Coordinates of C-alpha atoms in Angstrom, one line a residue:
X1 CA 0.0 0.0 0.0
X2 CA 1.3 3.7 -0.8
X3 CA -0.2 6.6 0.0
X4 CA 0.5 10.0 -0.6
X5 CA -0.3 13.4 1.2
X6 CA 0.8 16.8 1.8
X7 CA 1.7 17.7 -1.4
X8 CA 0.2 17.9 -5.4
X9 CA 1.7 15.2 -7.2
X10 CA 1.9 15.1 -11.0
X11 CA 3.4 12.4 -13.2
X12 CA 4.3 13.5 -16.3
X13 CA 3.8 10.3 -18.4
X14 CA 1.6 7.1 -18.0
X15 CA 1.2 5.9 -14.5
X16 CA 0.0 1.8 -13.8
X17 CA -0.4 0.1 -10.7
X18 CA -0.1 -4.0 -11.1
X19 CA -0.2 -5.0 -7.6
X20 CA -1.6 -3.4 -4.2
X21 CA -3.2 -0.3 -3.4
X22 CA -2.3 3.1 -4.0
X23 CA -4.1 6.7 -2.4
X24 CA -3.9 9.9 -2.0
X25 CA -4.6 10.3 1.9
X26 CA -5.0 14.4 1.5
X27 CA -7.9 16.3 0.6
X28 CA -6.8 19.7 -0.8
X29 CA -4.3 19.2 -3.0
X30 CA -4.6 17.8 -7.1
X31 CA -3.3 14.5 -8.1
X32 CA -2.4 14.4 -12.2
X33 CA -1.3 12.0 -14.6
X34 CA -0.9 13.5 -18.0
X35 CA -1.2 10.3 -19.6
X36 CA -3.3 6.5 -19.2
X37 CA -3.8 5.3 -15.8
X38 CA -4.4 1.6 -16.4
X39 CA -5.5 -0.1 -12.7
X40 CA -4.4 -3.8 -13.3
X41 CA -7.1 -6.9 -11.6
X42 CA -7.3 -7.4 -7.9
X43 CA -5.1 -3.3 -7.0
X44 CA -6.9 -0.4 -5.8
X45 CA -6.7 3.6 -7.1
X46 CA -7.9 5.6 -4.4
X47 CA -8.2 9.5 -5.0
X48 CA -9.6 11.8 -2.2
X49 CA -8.0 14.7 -3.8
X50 CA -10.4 17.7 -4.1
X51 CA -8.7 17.7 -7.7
X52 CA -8.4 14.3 -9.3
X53 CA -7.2 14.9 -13.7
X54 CA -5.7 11.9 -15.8
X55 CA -5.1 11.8 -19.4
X56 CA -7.2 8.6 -19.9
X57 CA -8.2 6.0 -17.6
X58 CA -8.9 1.7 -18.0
X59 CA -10.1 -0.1 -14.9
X60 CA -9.5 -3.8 -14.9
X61 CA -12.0 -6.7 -14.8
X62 CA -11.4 -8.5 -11.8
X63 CA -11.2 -7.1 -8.4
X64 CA -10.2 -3.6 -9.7
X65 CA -11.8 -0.6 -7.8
X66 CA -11.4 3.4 -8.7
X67 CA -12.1 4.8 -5.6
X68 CA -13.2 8.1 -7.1
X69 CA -12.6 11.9 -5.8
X70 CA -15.8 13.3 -3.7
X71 CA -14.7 16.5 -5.4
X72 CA -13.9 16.7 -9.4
X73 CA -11.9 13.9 -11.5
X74 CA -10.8 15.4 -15.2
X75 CA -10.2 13.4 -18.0
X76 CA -7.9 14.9 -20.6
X77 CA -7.2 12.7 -23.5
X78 CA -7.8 9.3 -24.8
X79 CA -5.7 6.1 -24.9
X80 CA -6.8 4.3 -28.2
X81 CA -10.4 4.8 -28.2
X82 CA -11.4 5.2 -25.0
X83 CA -11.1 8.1 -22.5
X84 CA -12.6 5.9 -19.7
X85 CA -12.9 2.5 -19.8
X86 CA -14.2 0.0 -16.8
X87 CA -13.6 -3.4 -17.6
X88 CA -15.1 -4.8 -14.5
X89 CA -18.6 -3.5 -14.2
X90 CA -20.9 -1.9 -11.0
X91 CA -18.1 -2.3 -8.7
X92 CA -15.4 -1.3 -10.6
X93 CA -15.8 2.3 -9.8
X94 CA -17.1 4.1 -6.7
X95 CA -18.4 7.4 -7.2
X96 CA -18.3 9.2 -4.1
X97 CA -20.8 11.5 -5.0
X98 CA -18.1 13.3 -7.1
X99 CA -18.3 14.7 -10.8
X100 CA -16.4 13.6 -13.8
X101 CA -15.6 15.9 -16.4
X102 CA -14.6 14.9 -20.0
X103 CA -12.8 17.4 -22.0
X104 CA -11.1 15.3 -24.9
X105 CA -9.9 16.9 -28.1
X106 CA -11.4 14.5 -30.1
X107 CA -14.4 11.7 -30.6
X108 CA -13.9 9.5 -27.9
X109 CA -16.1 6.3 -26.3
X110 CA -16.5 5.9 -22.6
X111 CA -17.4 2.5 -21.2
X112 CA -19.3 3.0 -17.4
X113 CA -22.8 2.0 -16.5
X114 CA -22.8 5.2 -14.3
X115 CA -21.7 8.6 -13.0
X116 CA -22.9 10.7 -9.6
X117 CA -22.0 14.2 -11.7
X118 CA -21.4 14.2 -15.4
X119 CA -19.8 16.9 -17.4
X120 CA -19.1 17.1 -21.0
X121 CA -16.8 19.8 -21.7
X122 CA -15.1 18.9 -25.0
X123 CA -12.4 20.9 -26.7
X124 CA -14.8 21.5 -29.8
X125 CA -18.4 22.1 -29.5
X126 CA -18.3 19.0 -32.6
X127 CA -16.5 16.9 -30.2
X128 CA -18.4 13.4 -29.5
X129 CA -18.4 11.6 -26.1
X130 CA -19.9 8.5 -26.5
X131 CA -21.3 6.6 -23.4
X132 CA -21.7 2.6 -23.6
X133 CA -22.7 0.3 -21.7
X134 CA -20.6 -2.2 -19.4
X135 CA -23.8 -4.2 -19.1
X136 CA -27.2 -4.1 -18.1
X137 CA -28.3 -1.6 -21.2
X138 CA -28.6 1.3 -18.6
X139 CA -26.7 4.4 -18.3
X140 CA -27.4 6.5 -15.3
X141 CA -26.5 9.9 -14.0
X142 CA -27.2 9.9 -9.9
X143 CA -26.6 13.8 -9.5
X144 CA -26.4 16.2 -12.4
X145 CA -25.9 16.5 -16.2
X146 CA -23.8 19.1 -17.5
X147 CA -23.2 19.4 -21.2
X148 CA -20.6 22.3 -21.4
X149 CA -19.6 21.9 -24.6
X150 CA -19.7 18.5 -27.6
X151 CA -21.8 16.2 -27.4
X152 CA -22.6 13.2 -25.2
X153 CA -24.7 10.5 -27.2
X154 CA -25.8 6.6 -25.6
X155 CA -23.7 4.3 -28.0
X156 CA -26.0 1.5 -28.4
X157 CA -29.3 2.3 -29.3
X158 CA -31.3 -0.1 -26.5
X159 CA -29.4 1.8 -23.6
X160 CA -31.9 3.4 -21.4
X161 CA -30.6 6.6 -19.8
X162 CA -31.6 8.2 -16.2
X163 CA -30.7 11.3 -15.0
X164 CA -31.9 11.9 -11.4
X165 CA -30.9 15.6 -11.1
X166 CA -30.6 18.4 -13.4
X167 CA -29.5 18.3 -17.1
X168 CA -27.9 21.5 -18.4
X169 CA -27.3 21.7 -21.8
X170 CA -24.8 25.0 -22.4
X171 CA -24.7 27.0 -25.9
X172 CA -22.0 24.9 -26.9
X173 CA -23.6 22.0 -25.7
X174 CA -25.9 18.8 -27.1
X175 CA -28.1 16.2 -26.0
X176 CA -28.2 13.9 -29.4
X177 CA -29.6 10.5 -29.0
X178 CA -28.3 7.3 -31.1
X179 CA -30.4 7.9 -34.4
X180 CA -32.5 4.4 -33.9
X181 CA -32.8 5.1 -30.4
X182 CA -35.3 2.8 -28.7
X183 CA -34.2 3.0 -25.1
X184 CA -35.8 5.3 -22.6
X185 CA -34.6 8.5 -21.6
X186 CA -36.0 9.9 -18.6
X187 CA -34.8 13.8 -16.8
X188 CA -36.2 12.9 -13.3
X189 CA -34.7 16.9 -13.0
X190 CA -35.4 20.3 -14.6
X191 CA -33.9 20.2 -18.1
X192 CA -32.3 24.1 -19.3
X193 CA -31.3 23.9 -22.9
X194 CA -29.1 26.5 -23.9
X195 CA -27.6 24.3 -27.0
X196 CA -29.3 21.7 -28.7
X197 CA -31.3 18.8 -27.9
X198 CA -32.2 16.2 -30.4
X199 CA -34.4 13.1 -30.1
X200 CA -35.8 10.7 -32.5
X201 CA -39.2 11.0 -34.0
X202 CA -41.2 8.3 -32.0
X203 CA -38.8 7.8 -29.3
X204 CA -40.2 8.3 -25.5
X205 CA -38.6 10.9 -23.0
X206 CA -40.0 11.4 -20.1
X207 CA -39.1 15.0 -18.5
X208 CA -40.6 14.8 -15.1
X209 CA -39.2 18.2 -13.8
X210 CA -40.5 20.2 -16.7
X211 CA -38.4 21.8 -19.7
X212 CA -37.0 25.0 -20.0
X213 CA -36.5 25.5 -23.5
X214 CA -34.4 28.4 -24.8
X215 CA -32.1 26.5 -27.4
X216 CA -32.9 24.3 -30.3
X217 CA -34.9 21.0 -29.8
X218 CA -34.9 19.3 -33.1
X219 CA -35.8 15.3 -34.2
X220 CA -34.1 14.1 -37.5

């Protein structure tokens, strides 16, 4: 077991851990990894950071746990396809009530069946995050949806999505559903649309905490 405190520690490259547990024991200071942090089966990432950013992030299948910041975790960049990949399913990563925020400079896939807080903040408003599925066919956002800027889109078209809080959909910002979308998406919270928000003709949404429309809401 390692665990670090007092100080902000940043690795400049790609960081791994193969065997045991590793933390960060303080609470206000950042942890960084510029690169892919790949957390091999049966070892333990544990960030209680108020800061938390890594270049990409791949969770393994068996016995792996992301301990995940209370406050934000950042992901910059992509290794291969994915920005955020979890291998091992619910109990792969713990959310900790915390927020994730995407901010790739490309299209990029992320593989998680949910989040607490979820922020897409691309580098282009055409950037793609694509969310899939580890299983189940349900994505879910516990706390709050914030689309800064891209847009976040379910990757396979039977994925039901669940927001229990508020989705916020900035200028720069889009809600675009798969195009054969049958999966429901329910907004449990107040939906603000800013951006866009685009649904397919047919397809049930459920917006049980009204719509505040101010954007563009279009169906292909």
């Amino acid at each position: 077991t390692v665990n670090i405190s007092s100080y902000p520690l940043t690795i400049d490259g790609t960081f791994a851990i193969t065997a045991g547990t590793f933390g960060t024991s303080g609470s206000n200071f950042a942890f960084t990894v510029v690169e892919n942090v790949t957390i091999a089966n049966n070892t333990t990432l544990t960030c209680n950071a108020s800061t938390c950013s890594f270049g990409s992030i791949d969770i393994g299948s068996s016995g792996t746990v992301l301990n995940g910041s209370s406050g934000t975790t950042t992901i910059t960049d992509q290794a291969s396809t994915y920005m955020w990949k979890n291998n091992r399913g619910d109990n792969g990563y713990v959310h900790n009530n915390g927020t994730v925020t995407f901010t790739d400079n490309t299209h990029s896939l992320i593989k998680e069946n949910k989040f607490y807080n979820l922020d897409i903040n691309m580098g282009d408003a055409t950037y793609e995050a694509r969310w899939e599925d580890i299983s189940g066919n349900a994505l879910t956002v516990y706390g709050d949806l914030t689309i800064t800027r891209g847009e976040l889109e379910p990757t396979t078209a039977t994925d039901t999505l669940t927001i229990h809080g508020l989705t916020n959909i900035a200028a720069n910002g889009k809600f675009d559903n798969n195009a054969d979308q049958t999966g429901q998406i329910t907004h449990h919270g107040l939906v603000t649309n800013l951006g866009t928000y685009k649904i397919k003709d047919g397809e049930t949404v459920k917006m049980n905490g009204g719509f505040r429309q101010l954007g563009t809401f279009t169906t292909p």
